[in-house]
JSON list of C-alpha atoms in Angstrom, two decimals:
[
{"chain": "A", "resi": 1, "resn": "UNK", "atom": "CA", "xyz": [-13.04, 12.94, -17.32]},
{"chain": "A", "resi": 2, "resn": "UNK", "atom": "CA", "xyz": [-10.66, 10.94, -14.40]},
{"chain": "A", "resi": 3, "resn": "UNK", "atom": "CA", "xyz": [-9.91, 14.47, -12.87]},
{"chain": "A", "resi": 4, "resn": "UNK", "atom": "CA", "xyz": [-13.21, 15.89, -13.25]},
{"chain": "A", "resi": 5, "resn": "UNK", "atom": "CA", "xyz": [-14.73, 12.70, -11.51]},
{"chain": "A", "resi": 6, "resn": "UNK", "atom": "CA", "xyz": [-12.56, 13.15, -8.60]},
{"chain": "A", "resi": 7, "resn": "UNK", "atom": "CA", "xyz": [-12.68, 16.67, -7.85]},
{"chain": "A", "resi": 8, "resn": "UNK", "atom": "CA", "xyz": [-16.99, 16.36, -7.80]},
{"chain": "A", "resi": 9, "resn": "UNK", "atom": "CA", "xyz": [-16.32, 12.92, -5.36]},
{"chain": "A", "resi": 10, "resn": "UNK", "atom": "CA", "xyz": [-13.91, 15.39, -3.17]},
{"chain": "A", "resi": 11, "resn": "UNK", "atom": "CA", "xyz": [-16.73, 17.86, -3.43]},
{"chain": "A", "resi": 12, "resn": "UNK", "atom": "CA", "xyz": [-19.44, 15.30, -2.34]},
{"chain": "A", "resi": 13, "resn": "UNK", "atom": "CA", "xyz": [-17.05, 14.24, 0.20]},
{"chain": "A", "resi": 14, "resn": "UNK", "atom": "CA", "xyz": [-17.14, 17.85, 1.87]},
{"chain": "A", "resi": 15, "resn": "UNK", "atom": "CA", "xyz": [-20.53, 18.12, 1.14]},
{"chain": "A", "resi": 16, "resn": "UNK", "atom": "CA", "xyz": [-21.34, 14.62, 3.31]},
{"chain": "A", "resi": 17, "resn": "UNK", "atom": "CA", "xyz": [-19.28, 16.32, 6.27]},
{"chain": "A", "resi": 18, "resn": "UNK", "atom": "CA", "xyz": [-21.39, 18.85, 6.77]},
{"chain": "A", "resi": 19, "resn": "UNK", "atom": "CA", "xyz": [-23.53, 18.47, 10.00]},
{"chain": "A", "resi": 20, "resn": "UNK", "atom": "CA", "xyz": [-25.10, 21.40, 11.65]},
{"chain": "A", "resi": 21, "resn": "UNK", "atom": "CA", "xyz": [-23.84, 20.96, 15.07]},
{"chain": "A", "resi": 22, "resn": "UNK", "atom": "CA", "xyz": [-21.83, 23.76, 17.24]},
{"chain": "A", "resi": 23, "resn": "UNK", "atom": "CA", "xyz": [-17.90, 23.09, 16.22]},
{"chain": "A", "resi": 24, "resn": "UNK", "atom": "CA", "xyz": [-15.37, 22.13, 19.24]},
{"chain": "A", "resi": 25, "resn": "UNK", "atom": "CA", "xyz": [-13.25, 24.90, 19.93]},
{"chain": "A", "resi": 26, "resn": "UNK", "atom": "CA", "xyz": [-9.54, 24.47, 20.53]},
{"chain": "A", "resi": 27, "resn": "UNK", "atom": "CA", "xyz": [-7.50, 26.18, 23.90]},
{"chain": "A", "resi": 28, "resn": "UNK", "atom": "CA", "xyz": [-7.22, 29.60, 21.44]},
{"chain": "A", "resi": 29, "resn": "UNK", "atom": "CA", "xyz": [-11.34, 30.14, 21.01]},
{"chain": "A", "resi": 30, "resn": "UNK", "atom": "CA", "xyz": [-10.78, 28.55, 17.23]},
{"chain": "A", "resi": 31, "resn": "UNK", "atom": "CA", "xyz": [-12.85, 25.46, 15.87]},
{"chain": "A", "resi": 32, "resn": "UNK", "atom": "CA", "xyz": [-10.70, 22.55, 16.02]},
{"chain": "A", "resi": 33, "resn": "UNK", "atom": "CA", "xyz": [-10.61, 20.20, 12.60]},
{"chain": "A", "resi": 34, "resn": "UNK", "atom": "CA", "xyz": [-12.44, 16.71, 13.09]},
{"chain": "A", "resi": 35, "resn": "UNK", "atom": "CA", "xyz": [-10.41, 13.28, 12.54]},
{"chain": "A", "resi": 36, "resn": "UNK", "atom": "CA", "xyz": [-11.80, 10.65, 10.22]},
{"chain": "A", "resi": 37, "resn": "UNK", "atom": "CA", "xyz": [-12.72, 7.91, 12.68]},
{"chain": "A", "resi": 38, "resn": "UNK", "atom": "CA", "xyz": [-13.02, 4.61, 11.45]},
{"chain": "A", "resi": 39, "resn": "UNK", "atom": "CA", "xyz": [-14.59, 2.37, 13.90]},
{"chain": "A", "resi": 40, "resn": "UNK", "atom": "CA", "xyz": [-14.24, -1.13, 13.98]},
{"chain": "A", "resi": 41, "resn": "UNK", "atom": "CA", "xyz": [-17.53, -2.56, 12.09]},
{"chain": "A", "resi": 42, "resn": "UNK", "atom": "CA", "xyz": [-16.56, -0.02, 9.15]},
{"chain": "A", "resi": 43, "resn": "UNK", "atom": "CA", "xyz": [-14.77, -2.20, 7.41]},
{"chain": "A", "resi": 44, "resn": "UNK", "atom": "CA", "xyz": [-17.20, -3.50, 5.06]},
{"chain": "A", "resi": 45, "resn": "UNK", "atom": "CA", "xyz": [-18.36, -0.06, 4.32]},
{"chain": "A", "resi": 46, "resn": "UNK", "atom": "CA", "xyz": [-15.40, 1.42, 3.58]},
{"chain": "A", "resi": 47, "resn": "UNK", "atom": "CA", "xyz": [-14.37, -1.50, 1.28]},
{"chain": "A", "resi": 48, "resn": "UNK", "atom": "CA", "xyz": [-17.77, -1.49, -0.85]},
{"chain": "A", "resi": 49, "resn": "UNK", "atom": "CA", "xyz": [-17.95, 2.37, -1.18]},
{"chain": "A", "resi": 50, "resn": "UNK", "atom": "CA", "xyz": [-14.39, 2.37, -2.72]},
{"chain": "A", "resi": 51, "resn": "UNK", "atom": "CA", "xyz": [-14.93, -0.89, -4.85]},
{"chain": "A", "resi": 52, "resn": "UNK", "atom": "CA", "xyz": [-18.09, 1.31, -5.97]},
{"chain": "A", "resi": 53, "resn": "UNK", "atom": "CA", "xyz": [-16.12, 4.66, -6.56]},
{"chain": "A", "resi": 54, "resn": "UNK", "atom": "CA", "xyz": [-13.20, 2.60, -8.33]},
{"chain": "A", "resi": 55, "resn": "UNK", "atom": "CA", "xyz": [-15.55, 1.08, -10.77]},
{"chain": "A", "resi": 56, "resn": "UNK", "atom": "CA", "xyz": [-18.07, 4.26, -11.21]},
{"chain": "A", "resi": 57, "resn": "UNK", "atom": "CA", "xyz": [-14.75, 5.56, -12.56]},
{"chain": "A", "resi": 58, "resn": "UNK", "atom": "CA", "xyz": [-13.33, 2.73, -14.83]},
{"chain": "A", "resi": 59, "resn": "UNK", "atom": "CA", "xyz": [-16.70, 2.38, -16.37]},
{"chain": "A", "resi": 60, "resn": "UNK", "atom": "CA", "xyz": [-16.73, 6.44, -17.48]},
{"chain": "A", "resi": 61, "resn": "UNK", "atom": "CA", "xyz": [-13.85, 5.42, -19.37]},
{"chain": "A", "resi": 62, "resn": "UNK", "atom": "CA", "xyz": [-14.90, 1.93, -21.39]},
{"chain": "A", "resi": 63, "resn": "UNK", "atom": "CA", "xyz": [-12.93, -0.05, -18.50]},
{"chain": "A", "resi": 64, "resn": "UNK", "atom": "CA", "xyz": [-14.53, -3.26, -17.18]},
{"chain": "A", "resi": 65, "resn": "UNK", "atom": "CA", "xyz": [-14.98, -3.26, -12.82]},
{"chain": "A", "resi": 66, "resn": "UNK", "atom": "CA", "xyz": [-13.25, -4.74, -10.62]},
{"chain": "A", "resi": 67, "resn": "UNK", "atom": "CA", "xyz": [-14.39, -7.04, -7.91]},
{"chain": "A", "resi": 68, "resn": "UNK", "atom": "CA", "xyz": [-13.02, -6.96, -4.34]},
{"chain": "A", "resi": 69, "resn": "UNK", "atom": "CA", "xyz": [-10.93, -10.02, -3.37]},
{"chain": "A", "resi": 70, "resn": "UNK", "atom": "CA", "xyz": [-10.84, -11.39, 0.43]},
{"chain": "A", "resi": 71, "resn": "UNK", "atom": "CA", "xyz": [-6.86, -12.66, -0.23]},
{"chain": "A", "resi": 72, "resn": "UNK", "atom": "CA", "xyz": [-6.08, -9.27, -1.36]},
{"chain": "A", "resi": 73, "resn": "UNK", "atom": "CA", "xyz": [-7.65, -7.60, 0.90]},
{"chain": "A", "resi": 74, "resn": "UNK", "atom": "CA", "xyz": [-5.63, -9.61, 3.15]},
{"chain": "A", "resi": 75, "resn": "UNK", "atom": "CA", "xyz": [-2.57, -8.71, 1.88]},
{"chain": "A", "resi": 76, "resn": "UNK", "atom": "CA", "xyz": [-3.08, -5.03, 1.81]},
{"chain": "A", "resi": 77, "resn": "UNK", "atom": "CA", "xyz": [-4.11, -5.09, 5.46]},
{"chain": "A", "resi": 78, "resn": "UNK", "atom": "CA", "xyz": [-0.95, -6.70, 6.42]},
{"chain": "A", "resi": 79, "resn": "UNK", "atom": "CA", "xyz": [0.87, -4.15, 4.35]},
{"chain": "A", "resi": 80, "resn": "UNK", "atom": "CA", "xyz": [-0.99, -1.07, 6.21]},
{"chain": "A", "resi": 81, "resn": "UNK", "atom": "CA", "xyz": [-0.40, -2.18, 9.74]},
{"chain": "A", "resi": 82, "resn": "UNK", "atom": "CA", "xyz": [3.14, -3.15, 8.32]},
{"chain": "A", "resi": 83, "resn": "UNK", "atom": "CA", "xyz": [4.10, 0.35, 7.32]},
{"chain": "A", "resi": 84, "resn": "UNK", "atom": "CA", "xyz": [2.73, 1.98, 10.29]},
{"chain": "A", "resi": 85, "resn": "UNK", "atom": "CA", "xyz": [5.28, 0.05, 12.27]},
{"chain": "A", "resi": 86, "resn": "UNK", "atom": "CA", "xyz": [8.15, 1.20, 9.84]},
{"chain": "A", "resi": 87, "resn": "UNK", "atom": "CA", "xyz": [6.23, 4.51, 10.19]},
{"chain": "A", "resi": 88, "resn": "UNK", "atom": "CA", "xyz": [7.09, 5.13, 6.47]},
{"chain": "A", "resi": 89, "resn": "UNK", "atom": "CA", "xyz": [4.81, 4.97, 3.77]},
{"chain": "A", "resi": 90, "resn": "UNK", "atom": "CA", "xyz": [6.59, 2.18, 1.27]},
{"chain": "A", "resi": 91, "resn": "UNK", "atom": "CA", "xyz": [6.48, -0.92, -0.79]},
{"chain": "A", "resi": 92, "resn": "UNK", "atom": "CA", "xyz": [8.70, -3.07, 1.39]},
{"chain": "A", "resi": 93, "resn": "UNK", "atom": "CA", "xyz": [7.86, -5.00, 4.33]},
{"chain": "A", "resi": 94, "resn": "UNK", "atom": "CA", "xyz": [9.96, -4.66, 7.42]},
{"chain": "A", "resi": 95, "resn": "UNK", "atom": "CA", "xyz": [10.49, -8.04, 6.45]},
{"chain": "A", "resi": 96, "resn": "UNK", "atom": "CA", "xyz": [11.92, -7.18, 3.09]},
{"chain": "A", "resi": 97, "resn": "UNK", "atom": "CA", "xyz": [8.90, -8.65, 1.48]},
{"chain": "A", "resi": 98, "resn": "UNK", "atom": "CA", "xyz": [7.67, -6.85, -2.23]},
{"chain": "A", "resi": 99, "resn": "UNK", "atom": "CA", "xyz": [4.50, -6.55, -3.39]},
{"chain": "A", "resi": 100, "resn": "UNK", "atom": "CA", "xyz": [4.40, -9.45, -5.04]},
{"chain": "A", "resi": 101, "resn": "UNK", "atom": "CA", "xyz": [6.02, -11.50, -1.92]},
{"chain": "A", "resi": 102, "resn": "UNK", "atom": "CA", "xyz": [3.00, -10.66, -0.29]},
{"chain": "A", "resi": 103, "resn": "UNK", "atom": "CA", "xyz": [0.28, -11.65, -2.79]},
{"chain": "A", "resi": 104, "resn": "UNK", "atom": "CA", "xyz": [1.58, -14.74, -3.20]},
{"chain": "A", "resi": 105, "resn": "UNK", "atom": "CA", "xyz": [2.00, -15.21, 0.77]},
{"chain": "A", "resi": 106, "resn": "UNK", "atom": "CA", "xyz": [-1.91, -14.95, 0.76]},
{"chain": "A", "resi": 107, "resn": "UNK", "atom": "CA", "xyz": [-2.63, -17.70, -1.69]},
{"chain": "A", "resi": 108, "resn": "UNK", "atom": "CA", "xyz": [-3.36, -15.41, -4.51]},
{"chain": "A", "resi": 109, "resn": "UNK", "atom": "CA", "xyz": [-2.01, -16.95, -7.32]},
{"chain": "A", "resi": 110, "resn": "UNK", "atom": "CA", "xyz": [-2.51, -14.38, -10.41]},
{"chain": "A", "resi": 111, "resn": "UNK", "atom": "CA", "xyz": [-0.66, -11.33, -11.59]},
{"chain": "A", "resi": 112, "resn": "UNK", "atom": "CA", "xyz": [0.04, -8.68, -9.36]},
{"chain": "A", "resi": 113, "resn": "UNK", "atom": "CA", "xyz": [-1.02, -5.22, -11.70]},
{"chain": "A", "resi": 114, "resn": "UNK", "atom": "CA", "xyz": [0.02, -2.60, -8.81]},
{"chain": "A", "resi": 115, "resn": "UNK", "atom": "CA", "xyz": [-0.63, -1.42, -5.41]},
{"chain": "A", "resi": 116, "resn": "UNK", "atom": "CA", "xyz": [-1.13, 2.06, -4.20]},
{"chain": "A", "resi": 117, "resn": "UNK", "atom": "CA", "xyz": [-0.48, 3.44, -0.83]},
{"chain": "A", "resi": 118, "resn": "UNK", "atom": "CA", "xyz": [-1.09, 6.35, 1.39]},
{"chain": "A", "resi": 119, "resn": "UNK", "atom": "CA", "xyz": [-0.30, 8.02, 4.40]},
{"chain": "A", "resi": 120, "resn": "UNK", "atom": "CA", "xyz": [-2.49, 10.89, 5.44]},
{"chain": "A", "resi": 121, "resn": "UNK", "atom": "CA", "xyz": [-5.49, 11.81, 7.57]},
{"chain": "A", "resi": 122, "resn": "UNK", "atom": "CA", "xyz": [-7.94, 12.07, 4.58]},
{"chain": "A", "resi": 123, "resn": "UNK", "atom": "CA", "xyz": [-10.80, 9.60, 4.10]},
{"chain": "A", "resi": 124, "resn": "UNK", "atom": "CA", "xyz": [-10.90, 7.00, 1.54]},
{"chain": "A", "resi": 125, "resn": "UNK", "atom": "CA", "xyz": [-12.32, 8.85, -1.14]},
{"chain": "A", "resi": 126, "resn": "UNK", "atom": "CA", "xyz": [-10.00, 11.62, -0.56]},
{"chain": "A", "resi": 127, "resn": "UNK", "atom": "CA", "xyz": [-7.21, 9.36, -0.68]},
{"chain": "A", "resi": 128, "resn": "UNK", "atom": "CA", "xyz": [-8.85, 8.04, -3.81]},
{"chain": "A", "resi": 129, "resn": "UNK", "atom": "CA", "xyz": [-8.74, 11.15, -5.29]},
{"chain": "A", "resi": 130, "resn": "UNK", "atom": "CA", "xyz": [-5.44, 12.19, -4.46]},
{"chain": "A", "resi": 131, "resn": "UNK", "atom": "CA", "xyz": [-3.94, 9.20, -6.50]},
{"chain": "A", "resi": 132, "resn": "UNK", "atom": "CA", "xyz": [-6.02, 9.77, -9.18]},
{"chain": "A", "resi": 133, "resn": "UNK", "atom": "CA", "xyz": [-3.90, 13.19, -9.49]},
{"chain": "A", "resi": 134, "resn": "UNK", "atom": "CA", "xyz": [-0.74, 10.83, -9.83]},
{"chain": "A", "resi": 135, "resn": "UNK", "atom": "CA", "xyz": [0.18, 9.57, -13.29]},
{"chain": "A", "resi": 136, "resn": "UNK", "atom": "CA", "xyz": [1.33, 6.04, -11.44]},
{"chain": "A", "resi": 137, "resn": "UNK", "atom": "CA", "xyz": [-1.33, 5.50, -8.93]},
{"chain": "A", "resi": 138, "resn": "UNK", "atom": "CA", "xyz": [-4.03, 6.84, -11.47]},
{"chain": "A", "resi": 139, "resn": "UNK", "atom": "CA", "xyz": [-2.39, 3.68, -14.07]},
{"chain": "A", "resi": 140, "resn": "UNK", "atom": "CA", "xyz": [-2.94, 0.96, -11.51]},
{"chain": "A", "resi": 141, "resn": "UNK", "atom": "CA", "xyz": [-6.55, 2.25, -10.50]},
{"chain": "A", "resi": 142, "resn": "UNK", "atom": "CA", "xyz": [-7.39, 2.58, -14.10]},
{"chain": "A", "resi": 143, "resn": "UNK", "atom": "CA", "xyz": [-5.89, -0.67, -15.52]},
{"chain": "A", "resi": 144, "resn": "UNK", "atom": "CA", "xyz": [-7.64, -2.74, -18.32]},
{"chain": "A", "resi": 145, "resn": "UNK", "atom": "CA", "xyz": [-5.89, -5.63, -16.94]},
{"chain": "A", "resi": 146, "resn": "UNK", "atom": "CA", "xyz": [-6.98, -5.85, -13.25]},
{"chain": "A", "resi": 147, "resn": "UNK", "atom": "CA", "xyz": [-10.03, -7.97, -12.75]},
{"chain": "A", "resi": 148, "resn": "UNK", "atom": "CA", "xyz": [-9.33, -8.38, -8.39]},
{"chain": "A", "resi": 149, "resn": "UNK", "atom": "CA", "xyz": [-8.85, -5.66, -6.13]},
{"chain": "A", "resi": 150, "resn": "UNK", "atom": "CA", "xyz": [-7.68, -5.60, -2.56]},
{"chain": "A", "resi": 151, "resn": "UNK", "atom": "CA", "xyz": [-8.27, -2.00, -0.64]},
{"chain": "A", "resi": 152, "resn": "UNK", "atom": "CA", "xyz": [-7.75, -1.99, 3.42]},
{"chain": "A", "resi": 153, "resn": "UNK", "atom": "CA", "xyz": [-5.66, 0.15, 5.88]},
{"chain": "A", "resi": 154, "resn": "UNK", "atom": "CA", "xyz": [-4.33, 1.04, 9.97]},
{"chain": "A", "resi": 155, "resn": "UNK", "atom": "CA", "xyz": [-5.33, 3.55, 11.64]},
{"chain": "A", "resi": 156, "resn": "UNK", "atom": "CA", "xyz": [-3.20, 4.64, 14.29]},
{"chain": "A", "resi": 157, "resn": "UNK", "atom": "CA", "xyz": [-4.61, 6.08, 17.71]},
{"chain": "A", "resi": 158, "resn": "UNK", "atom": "CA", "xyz": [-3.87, 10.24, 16.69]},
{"chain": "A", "resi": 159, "resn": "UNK", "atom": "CA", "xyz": [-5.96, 9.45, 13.69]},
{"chain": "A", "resi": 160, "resn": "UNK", "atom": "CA", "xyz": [-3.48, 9.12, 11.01]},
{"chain": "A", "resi": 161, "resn": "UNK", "atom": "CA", "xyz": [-4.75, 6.70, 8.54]},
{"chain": "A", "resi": 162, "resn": "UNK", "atom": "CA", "xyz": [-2.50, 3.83, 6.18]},
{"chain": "A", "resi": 163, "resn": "UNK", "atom": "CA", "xyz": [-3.95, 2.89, 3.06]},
{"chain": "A", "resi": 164, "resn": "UNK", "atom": "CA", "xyz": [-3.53, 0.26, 0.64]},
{"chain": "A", "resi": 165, "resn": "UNK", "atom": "CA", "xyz": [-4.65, -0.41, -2.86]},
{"chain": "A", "resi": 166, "resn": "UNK", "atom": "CA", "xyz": [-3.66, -3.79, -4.43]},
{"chain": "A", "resi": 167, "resn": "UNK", "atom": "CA", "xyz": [-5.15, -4.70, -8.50]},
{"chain": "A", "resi": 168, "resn": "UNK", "atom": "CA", "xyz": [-4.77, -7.50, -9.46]},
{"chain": "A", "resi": 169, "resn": "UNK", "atom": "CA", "xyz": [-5.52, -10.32, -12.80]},
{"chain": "A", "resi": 170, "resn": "UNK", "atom": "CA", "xyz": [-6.32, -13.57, -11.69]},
{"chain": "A", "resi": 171, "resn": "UNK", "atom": "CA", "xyz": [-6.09, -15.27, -15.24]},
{"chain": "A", "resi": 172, "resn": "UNK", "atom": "CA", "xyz": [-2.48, -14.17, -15.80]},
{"chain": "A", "resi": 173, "resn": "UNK", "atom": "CA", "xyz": [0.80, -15.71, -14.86]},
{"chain": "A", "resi": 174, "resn": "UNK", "atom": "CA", "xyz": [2.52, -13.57, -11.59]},
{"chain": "A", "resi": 175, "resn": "UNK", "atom": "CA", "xyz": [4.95, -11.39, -12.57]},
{"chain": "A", "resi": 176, "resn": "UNK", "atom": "CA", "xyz": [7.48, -9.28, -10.44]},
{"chain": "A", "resi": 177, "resn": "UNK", "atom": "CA", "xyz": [6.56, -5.51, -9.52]},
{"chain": "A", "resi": 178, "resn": "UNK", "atom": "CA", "xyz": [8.50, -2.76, -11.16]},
{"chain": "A", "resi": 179, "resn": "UNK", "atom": "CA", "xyz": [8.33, 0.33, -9.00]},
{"chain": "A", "resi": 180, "resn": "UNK", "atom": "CA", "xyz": [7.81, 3.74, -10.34]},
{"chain": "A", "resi": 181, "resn": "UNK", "atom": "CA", "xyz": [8.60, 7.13, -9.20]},
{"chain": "A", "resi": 182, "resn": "UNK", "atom": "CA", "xyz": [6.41, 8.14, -6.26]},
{"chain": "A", "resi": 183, "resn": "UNK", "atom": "CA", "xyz": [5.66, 11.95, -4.74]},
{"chain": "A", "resi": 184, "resn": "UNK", "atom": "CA", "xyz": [4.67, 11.17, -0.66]},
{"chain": "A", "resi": 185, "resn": "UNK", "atom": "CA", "xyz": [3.25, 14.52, 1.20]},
{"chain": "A", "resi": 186, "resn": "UNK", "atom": "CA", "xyz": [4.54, 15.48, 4.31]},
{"chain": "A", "resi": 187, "resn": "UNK", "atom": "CA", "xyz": [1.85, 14.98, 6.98]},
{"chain": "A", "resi": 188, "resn": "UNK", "atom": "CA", "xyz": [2.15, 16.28, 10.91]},
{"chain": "A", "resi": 189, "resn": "UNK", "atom": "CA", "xyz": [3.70, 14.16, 13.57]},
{"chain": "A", "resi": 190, "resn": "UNK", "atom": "CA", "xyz": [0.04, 14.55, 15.60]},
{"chain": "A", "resi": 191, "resn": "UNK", "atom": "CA", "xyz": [-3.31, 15.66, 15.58]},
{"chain": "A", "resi": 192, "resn": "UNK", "atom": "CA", "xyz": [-4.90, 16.57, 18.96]},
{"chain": "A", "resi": 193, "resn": "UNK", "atom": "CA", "xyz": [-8.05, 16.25, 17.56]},
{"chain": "A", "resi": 194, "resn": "UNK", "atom": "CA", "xyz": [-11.99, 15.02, 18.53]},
{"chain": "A", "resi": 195, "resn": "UNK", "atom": "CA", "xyz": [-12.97, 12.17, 16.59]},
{"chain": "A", "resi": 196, "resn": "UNK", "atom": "CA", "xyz": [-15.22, 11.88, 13.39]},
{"chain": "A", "resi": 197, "resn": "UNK", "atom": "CA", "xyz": [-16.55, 8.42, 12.81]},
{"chain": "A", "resi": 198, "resn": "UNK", "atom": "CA", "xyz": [-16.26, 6.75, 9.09]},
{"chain": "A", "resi": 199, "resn": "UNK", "atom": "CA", "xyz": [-19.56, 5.82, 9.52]},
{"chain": "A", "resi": 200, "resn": "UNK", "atom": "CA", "xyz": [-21.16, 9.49, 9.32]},
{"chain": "A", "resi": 201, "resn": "UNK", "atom": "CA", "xyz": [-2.66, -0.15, -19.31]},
{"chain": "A", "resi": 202, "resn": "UNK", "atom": "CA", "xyz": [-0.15, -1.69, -19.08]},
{"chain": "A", "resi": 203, "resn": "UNK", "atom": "CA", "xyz": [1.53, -5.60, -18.93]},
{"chain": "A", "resi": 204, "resn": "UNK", "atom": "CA", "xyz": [4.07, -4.34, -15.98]},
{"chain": "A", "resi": 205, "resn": "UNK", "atom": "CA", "xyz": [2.98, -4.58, -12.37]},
{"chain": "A", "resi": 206, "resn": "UNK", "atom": "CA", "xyz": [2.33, -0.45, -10.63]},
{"chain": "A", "resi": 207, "resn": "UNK", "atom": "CA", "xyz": [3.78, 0.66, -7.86]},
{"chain": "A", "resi": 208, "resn": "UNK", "atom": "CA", "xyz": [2.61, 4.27, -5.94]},
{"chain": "A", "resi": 209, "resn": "UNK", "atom": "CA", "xyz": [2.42, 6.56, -3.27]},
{"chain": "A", "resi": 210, "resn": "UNK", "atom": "CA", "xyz": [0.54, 9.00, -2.02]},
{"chain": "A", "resi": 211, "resn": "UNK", "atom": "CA", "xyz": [-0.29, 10.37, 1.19]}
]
């Protein structure tokens, strides 16, 4: 049900991008692909319309929602610009910081459940989808124990895109990450690119990548 929900949200997704207007050609006569834009009062959008996605989906399977939290939010923002400095799409902050180092840096004082991130060019509901199709990204999304969730991300100037995912229970007692195996996909150094705007269970913490 998980995997047929995402690939009709990747579907809508490519549906929603359609515009009719004449494509930008590139130097060799060939349309040139569009980058996902997201502009600087998107960030409430973009927040809400994964919140929504993440809960349309726990709710097909029996799971209660989740409700976005500002600290975590917080926390995954930091993370995002964070990794784009490192240029590396990991758990650890250039400070050395874990997941759970961060949470708690934030004033959030529950249990950290897992964080997901991403390094790609693909919108959020792309990037959604693409960790549903990971057995450890898919867990944290899908948790019975998060209650909070934290979603935010850096986009760099050639359009590539850092995302973060924290979940989160804030009626449990804080308990230290365990990472788990992660597959990353290569992305390309640049993308010369015109714009497109954004606006057009388990007890042990989750730890995943994807991008």
């Amino acid at each position: 049900m998980v995997r047929l929900f995402a690939i009709m949200m990747a579907a809508m997704v490519a549906l929603a991008a359609c515009q009719p207007v004449s494509p930008t050609l590139g130097t060799d006569g060939k349309p040139l692909s569009k980058v996902y834009k997201i502009g600087r009062n998107d960030a409430g959008k973009l927040q809400f319309r994964m919140l929504d996605s993440v809960n349309a989906l726990r709710q097909a399977q029996g799971v209660a929602p989740v409700a976005l939290n500002p600290q975590l939010n917080a926390a995954a923002a930091t993370h995002s610009r964070d990794m784009s400095v490192q240029n590396r799409p990991w758990h650890f902050g250039s400070d050395g910081s874990s997941p759970i180092d961060r949470v708690q840096r934030v004033g959030y004082t529950g249990q950290l459940v897992g964080e997901n991130i991403a390094e790609t060019y693909e919108t959020e509901l792309e990037t959604l989808a693409a960790w549903l199709e990971q057995p450890d990204t898919r867990r944290t999304i899908m948790s019975k124990n998060a209650a909070d969730m934290g979603f935010s991300w850096f986009q760099e100037a050639n359009g590539k895109i850092w995302w973060t995912m924290i979940m989160a229970n804030p009626s449990s007692t804080p308990l230290i990450p365990e990472a788990n195996p992660a597959a990353t996909r290569l992305v390309p150094a640049r993308v010369d690119n015109p714009e497109e705007t954004a606006t057009d269970e388990e007890d042990i913490p989750t730890v995943g990548t994807t991008g």
